PDB file of C-alpha atoms in Angstrom:
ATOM      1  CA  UNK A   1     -43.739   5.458 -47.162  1.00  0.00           C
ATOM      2  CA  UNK A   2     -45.512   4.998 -43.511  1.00  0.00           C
ATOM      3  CA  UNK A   3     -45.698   9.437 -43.280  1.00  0.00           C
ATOM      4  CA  UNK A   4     -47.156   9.456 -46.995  1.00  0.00           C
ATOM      5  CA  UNK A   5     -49.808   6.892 -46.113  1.00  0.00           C
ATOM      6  CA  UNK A   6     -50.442   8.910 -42.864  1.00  0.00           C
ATOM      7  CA  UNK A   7     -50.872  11.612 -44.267  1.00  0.00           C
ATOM      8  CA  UNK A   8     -52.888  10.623 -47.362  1.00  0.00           C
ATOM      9  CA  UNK A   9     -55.467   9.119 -44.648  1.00  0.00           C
ATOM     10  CA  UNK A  10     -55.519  12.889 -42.515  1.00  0.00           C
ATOM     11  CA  UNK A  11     -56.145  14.878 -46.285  1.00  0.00           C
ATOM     12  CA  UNK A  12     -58.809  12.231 -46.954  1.00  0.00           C
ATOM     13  CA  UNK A  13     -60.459  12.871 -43.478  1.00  0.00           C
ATOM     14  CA  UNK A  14     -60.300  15.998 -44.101  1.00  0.00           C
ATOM     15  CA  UNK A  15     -62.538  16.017 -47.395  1.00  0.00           C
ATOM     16  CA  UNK A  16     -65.194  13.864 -45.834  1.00  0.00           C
ATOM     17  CA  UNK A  17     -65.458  16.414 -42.643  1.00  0.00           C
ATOM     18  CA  UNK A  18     -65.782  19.477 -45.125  1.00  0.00           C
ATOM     19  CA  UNK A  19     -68.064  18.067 -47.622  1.00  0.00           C
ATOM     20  CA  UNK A  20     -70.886  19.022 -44.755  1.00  0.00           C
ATOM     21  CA  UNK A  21     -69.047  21.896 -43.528  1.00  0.00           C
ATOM     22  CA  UNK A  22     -69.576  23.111 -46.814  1.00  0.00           C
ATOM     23  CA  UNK A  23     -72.793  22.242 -47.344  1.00  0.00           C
ATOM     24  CA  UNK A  24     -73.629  24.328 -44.459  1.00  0.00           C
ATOM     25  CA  UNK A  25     -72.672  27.217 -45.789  1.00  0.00           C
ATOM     26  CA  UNK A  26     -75.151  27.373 -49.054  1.00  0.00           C
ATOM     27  CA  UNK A  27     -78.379  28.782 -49.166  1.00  0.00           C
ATOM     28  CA  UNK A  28     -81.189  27.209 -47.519  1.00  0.00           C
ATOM     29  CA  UNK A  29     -83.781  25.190 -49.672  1.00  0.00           C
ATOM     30  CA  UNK A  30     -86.395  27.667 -50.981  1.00  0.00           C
ATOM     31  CA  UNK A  31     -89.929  26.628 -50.106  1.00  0.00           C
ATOM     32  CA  UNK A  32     -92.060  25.441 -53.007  1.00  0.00           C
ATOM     33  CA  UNK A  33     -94.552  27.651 -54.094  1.00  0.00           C
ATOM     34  CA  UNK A  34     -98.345  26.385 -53.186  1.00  0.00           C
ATOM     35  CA  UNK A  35    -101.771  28.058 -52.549  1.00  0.00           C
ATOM     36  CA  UNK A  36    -100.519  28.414 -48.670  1.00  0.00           C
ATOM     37  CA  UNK A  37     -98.493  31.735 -49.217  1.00  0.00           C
ATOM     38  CA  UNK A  38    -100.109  34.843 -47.027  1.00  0.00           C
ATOM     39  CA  UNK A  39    -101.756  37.265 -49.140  1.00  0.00           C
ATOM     40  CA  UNK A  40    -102.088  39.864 -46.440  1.00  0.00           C
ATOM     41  CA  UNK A  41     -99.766  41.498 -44.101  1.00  0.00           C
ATOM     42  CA  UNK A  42    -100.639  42.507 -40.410  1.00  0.00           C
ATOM     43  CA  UNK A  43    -100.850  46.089 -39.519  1.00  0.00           C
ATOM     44  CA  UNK A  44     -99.052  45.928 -36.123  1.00  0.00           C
ATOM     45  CA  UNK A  45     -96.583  43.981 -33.888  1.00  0.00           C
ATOM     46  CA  UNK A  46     -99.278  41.579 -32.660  1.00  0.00           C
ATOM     47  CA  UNK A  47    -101.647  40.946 -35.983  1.00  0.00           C
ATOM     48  CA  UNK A  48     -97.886  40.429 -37.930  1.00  0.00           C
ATOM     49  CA  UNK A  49     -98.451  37.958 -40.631  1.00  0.00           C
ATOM     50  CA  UNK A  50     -96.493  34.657 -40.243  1.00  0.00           C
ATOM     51  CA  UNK A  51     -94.677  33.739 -43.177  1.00  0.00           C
ATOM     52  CA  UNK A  52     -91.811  30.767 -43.691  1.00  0.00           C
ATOM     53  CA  UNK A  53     -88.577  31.552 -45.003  1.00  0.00           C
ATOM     54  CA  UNK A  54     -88.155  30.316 -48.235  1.00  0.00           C
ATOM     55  CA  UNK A  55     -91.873  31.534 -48.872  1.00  0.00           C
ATOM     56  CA  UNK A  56     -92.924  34.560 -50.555  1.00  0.00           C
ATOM     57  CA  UNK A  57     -95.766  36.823 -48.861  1.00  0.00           C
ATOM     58  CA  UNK A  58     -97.917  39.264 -51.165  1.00  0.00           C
ATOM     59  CA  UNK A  59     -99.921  42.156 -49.855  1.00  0.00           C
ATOM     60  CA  UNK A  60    -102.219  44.908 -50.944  1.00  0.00           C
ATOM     61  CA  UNK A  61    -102.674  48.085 -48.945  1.00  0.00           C
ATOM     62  CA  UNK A  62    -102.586  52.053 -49.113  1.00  0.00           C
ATOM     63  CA  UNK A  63     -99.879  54.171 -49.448  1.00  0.00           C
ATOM     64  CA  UNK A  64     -98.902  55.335 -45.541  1.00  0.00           C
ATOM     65  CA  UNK A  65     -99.993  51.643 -43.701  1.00  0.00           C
ATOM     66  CA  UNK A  66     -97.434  49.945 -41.888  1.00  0.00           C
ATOM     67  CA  UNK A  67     -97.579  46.037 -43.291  1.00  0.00           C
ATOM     68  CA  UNK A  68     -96.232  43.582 -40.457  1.00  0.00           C
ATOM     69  CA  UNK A  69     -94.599  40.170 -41.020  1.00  0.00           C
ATOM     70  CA  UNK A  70     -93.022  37.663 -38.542  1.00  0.00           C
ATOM     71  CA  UNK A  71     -90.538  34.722 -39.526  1.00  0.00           C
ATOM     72  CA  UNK A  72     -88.972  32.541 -37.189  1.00  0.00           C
ATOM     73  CA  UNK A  73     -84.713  32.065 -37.500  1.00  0.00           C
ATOM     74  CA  UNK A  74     -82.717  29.855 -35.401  1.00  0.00           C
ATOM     75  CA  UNK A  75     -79.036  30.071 -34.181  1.00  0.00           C
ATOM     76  CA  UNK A  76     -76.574  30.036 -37.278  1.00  0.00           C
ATOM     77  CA  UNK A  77     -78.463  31.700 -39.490  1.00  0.00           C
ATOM     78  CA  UNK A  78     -78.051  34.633 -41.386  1.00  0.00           C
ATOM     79  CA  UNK A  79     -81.469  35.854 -42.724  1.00  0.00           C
ATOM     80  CA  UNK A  80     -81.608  38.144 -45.825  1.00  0.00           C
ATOM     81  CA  UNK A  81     -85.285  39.832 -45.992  1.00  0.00           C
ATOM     82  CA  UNK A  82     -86.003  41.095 -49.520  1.00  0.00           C
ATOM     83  CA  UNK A  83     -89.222  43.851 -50.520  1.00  0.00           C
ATOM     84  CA  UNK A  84     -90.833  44.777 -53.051  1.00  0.00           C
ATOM     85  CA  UNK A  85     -93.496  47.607 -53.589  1.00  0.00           C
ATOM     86  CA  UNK A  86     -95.518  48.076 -56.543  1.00  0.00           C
ATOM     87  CA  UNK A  87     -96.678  51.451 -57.172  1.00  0.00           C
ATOM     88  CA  UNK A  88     -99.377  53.072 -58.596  1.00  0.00           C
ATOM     89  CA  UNK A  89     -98.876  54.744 -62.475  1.00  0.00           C
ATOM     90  CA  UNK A  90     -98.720  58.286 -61.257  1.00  0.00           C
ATOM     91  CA  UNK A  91     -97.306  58.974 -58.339  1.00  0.00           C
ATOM     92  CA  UNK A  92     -94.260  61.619 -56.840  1.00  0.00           C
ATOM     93  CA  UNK A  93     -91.261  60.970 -55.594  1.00  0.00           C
ATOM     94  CA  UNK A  94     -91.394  58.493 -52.257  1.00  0.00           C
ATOM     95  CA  UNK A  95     -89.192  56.829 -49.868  1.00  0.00           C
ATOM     96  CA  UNK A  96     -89.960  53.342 -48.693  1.00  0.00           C
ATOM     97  CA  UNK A  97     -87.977  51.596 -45.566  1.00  0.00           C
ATOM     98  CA  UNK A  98     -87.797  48.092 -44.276  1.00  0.00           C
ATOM     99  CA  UNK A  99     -87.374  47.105 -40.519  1.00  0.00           C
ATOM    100  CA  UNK A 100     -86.271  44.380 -39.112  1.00  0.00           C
ATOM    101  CA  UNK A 101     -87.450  43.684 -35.349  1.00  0.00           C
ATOM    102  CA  UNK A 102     -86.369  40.970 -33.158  1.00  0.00           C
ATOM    103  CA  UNK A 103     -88.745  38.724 -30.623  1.00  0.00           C
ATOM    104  CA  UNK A 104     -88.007  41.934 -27.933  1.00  0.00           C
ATOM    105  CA  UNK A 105     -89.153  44.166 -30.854  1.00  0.00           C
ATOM    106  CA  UNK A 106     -85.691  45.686 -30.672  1.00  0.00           C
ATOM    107  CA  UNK A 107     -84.829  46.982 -34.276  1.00  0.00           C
ATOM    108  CA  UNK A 108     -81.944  44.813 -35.485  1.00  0.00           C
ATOM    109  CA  UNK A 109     -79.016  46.567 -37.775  1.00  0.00           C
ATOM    110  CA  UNK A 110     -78.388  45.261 -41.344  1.00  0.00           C
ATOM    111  CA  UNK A 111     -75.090  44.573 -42.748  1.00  0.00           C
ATOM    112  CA  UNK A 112     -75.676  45.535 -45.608  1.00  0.00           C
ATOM    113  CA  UNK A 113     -78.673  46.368 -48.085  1.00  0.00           C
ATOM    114  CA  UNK A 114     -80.975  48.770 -49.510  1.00  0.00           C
ATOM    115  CA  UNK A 115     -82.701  49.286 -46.358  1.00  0.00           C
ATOM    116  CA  UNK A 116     -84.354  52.699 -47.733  1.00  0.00           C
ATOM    117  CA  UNK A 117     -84.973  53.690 -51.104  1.00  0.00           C
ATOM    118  CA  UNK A 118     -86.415  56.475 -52.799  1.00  0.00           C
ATOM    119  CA  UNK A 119     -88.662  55.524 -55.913  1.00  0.00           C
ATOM    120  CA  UNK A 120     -88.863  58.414 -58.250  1.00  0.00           C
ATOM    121  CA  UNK A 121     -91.776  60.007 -60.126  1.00  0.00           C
ATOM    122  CA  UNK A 122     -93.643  57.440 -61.741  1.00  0.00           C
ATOM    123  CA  UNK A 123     -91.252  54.398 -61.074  1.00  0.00           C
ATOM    124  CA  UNK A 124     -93.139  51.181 -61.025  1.00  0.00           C
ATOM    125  CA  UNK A 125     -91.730  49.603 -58.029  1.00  0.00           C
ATOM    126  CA  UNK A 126     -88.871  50.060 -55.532  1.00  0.00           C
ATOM    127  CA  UNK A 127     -86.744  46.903 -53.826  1.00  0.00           C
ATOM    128  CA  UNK A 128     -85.577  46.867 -50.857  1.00  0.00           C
ATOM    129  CA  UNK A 129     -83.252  44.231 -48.904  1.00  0.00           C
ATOM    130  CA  UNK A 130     -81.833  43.468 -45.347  1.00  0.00           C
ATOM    131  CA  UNK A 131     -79.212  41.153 -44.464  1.00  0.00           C
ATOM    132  CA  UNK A 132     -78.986  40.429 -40.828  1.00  0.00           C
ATOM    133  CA  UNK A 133     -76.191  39.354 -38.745  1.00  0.00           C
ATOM    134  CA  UNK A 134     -75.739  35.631 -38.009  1.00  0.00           C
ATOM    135  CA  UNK A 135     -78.229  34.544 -35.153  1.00  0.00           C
ATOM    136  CA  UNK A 136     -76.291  33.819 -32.203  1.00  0.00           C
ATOM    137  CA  UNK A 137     -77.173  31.143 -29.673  1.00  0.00           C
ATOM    138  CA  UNK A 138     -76.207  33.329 -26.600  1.00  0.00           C
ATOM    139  CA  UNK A 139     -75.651  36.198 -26.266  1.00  0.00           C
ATOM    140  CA  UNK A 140     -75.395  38.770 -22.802  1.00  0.00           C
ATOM    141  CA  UNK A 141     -78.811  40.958 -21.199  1.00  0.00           C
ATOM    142  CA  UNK A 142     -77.339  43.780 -22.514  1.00  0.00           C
ATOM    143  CA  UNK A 143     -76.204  43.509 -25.870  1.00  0.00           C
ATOM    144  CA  UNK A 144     -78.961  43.781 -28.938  1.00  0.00           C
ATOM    145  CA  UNK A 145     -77.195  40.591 -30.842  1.00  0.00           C
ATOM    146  CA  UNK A 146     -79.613  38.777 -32.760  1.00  0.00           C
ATOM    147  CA  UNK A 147     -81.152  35.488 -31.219  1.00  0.00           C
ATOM    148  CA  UNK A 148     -82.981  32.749 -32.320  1.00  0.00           C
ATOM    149  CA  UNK A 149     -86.830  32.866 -32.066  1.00  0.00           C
ATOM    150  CA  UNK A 150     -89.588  34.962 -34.253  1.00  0.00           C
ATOM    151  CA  UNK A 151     -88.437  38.439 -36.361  1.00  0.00           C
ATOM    152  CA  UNK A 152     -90.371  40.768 -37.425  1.00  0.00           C
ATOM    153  CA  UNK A 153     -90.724  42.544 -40.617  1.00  0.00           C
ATOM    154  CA  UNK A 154     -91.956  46.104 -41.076  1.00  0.00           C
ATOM    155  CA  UNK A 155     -92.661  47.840 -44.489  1.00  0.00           C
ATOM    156  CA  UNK A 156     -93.737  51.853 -44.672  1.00  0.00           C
ATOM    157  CA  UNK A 157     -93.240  54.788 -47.166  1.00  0.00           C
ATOM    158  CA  UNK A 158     -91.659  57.550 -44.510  1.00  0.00           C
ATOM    159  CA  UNK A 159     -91.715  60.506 -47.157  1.00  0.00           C
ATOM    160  CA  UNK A 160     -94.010  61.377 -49.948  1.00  0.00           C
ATOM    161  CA  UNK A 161     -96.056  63.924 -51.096  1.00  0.00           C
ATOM    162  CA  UNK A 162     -99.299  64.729 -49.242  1.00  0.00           C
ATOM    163  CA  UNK A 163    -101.059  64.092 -52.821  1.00  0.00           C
ATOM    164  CA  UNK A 164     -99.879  60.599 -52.819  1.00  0.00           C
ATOM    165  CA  UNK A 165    -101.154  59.404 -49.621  1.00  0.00           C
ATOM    166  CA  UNK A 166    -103.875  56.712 -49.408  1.00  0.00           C
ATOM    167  CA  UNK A 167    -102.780  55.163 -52.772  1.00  0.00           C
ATOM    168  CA  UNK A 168    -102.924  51.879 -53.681  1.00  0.00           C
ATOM    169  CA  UNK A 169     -99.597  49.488 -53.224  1.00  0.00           C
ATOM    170  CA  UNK A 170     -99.054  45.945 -53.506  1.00  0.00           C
ATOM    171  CA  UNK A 171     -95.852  44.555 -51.765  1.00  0.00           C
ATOM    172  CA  UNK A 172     -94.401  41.273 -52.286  1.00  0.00           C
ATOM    173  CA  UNK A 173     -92.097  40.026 -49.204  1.00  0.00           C
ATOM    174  CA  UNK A 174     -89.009  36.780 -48.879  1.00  0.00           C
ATOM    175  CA  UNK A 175     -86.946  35.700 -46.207  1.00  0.00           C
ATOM    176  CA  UNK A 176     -84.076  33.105 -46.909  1.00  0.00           C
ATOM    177  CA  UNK A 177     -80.638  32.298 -44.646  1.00  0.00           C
ATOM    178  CA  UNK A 178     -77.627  31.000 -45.190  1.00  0.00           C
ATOM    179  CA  UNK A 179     -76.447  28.325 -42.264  1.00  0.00           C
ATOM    180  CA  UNK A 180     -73.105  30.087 -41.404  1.00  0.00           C
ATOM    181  CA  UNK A 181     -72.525  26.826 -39.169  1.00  0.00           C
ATOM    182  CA  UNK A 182     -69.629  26.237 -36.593  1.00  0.00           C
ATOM    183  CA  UNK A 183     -68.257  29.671 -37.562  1.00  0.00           C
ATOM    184  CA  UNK A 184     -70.691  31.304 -35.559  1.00  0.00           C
ATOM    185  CA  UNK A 185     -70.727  29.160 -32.402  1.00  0.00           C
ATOM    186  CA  UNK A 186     -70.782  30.342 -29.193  1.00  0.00           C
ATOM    187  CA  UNK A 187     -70.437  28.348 -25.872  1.00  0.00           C
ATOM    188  CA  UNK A 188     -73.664  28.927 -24.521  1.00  0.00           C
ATOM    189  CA  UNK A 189     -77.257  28.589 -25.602  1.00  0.00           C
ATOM    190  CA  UNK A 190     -80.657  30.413 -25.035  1.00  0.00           C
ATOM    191  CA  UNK A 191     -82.825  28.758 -22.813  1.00  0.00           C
ATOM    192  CA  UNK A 192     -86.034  29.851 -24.438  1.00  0.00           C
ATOM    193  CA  UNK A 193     -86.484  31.089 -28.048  1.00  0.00           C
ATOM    194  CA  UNK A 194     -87.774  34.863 -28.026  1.00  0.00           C
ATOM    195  CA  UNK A 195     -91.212  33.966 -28.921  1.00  0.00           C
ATOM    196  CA  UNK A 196     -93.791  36.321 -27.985  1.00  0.00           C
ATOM    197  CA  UNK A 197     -97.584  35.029 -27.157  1.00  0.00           C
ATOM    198  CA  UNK A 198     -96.157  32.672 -24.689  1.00  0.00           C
ATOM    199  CA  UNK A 199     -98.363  34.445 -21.972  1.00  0.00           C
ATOM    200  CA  UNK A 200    -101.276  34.376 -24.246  1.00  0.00           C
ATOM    201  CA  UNK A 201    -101.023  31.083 -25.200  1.00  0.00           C
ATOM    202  CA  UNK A 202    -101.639  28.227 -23.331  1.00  0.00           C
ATOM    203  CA  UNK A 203    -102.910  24.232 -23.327  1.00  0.00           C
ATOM    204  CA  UNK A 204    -104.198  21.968 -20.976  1.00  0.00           C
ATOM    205  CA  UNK A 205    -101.646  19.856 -19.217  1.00  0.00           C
ATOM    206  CA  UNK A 206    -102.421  16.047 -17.680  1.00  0.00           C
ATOM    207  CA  UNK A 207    -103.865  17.577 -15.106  1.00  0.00           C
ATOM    208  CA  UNK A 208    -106.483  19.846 -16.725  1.00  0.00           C
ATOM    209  CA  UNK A 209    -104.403  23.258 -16.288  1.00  0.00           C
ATOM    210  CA  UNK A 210    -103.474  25.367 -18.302  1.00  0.00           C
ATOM    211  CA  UNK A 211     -99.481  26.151 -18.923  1.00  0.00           C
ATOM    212  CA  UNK A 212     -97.938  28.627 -21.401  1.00  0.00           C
ATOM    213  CA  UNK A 213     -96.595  27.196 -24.626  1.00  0.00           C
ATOM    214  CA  UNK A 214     -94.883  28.872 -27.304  1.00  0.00           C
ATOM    215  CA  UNK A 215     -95.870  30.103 -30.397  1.00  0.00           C
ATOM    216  CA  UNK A 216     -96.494  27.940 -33.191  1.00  0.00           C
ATOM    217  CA  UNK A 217     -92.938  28.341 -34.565  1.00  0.00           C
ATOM    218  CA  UNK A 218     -90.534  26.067 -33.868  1.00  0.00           C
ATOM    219  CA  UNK A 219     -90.125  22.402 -34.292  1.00  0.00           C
ATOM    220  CA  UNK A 220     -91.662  19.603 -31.906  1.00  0.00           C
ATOM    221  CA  UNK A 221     -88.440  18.953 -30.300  1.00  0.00           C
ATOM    222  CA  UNK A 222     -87.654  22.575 -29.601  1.00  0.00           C
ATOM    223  CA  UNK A 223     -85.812  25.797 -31.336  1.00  0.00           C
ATOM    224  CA  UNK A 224     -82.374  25.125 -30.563  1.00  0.00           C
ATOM    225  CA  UNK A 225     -80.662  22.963 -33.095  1.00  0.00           C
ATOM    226  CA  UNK A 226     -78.723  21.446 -30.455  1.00  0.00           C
ATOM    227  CA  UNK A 227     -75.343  21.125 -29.175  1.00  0.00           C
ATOM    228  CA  UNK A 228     -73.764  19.631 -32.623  1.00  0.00           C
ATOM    229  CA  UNK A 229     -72.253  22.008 -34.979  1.00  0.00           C
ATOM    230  CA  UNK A 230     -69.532  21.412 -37.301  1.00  0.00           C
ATOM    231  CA  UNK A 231     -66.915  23.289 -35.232  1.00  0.00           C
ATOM    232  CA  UNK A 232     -66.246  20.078 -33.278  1.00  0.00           C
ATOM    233  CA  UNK A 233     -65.972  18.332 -37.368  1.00  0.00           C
ATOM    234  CA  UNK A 234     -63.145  20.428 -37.537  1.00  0.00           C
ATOM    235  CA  UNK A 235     -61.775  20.689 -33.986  1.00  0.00           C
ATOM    236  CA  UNK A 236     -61.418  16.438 -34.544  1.00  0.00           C
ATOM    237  CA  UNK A 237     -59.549  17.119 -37.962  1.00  0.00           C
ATOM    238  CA  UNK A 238     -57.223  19.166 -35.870  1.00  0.00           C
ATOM    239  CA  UNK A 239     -56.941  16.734 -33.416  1.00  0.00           C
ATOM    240  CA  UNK A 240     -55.885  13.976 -35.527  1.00  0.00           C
ATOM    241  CA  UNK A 241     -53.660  16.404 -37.846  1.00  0.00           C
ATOM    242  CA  UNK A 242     -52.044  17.142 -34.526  1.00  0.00           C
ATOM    243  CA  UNK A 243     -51.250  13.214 -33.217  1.00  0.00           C
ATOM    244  CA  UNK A 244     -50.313  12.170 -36.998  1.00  0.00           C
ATOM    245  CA  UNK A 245     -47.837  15.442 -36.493  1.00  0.00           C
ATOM    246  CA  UNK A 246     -46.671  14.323 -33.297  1.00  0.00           C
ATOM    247  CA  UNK A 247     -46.261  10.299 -34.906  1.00  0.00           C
ATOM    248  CA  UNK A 248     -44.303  11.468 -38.053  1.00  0.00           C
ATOM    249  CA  UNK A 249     -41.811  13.562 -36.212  1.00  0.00           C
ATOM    250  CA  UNK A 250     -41.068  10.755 -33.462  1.00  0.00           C
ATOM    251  CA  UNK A 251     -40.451   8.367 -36.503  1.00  0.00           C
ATOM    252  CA  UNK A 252     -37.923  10.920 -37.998  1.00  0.00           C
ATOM    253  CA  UNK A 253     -35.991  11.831 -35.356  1.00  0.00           C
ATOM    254  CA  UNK A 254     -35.669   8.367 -33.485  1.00  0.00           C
ATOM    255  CA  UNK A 255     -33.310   7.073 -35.836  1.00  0.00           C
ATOM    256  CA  UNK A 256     -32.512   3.913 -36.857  1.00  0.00           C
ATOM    257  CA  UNK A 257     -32.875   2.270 -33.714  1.00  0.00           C
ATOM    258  CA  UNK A 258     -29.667   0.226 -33.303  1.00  0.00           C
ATOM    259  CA  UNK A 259     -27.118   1.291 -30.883  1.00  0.00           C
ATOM    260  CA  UNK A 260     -24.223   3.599 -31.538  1.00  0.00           C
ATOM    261  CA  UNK A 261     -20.873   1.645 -31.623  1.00  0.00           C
ATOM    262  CA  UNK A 262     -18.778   2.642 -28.436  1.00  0.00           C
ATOM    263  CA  UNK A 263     -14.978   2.639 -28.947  1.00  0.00           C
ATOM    264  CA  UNK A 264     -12.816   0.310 -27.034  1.00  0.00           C
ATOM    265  CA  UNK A 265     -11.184   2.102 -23.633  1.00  0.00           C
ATOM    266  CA  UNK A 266      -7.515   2.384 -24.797  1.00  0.00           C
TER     267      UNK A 266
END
């Protein structure tokens, strides 16, 4: 009766811890719609548009521009960047492409998606869609891991006819994540966000000088979420799943506890 009570206690920790640890895992809160949504995109790395995820951007342009976005994404997240280009009524056959760029403006691989897309004569619109890999916290100089600070998006038509250049497009942009959580942990952490502008930018300290500051992503207490994740939810579930072990099988094998009868010497 002791072990079943034990144990009853462990499987009810258990729930609480991965009521969160689920939680963590669904899709982040969409933003709600307002009159603050971009209705332009930037034509190069530096005039990039900033957009929130959970917002959706809307541009007009000509067929052949490069449109620019930036969204910030912080460690255990997994962004998914979604496109959408309205074409004009006539039109040929055309291939559109979406580009993902890191804070380095090194192109980042999808997993998976519709990264390219060819739109055929006199289709209305073509989609396109990017799912990143989950932003890592730390990651080594040489490796092209994704890492928290501000991505950028880039939308272009890379084939068409020569008739069909200088169109007019519109293009409707998203970005949402999904919190992959403790999964995705690593022991380490960034020690700045890759945020560029933080050599153009700058504020006046105490003392009247100016110091760099980062980019007007991130929250007031800094980019990192911290060292809490719900990896060390789970590594105390194992923990106490591991001493109840260790309890239960020291009551079963210790026996009754009175001493074994000794036979008389003959």
């Amino acid at each position: 009766m002791r072990i079943t009570r034990m144990l009853g206690a462990a499987l009810l920790a258990l729930g609480v811890a991965a009521g969160p640890a689920a939680a963590d895992s669904s899709p982040s809160p969409s933003a709600s719609a307002d009159g603050d949504a971009p209705t332009r995109a930037g034509t190069s790395f530096r005039t990039a548009t900033e957009i929130d995820q959970g917002q959706q951007a809307t541009a007009s342009g000509s067929t052949g521009d490069y449109l620019y976005w930036s969204f910030p994404a912080d460690t255990g997240q997994r962004p998914t960047v979604k496109a959408t280009v309205k074409l004009p009524d006539a039109h040929g056959s055309e291939t559109w492409q979406l580009d993902v760029y890191d804070g380095l403006r090194r192109r980042q691989s999808c997993q998976y998606g519709a990264q390219s897309r060819t739109a055929a004569q006199g289709a209305g619109s073509v989609e396109l869609a990017c799912v990143l890999r989950t932003v890592r916290g730390w990651a080594e100089p040489w490796a092209n891991d994704p890492l928290p600070g501000t991505y950028y998006v880039r939308l272009t038509v890379v084939d068409l006819a020569a008739a069909d250049l200088g169109k007019p497009v519109g293009a409707e942009v998203r970005v949402d994540s999904r919190h992959i959580g403790g999964a995705a942990a690593v022991d380490g952490s960034l020690g700045k966000p890759l945020v560029p502008g933080i050599a153009v930018t700058s504020q006046k300290d105490a003392d009247g000088a100016k110091g760099a500051v980062l980019s007007s992503f991130g929250s007031d207490d800094g980019w990192s979420s911290g060292w809490w994740s719900d990896r060390w939810v789970w590594t105390g579930i194992g923990a106490v799943l591991a001493a109840l072990a260790g309890i239960g099988g020291y009551v079963l094998t210790r026996g009754s506890g009175r001493p074994s009868r000794v036979p008389p010497n003959v």
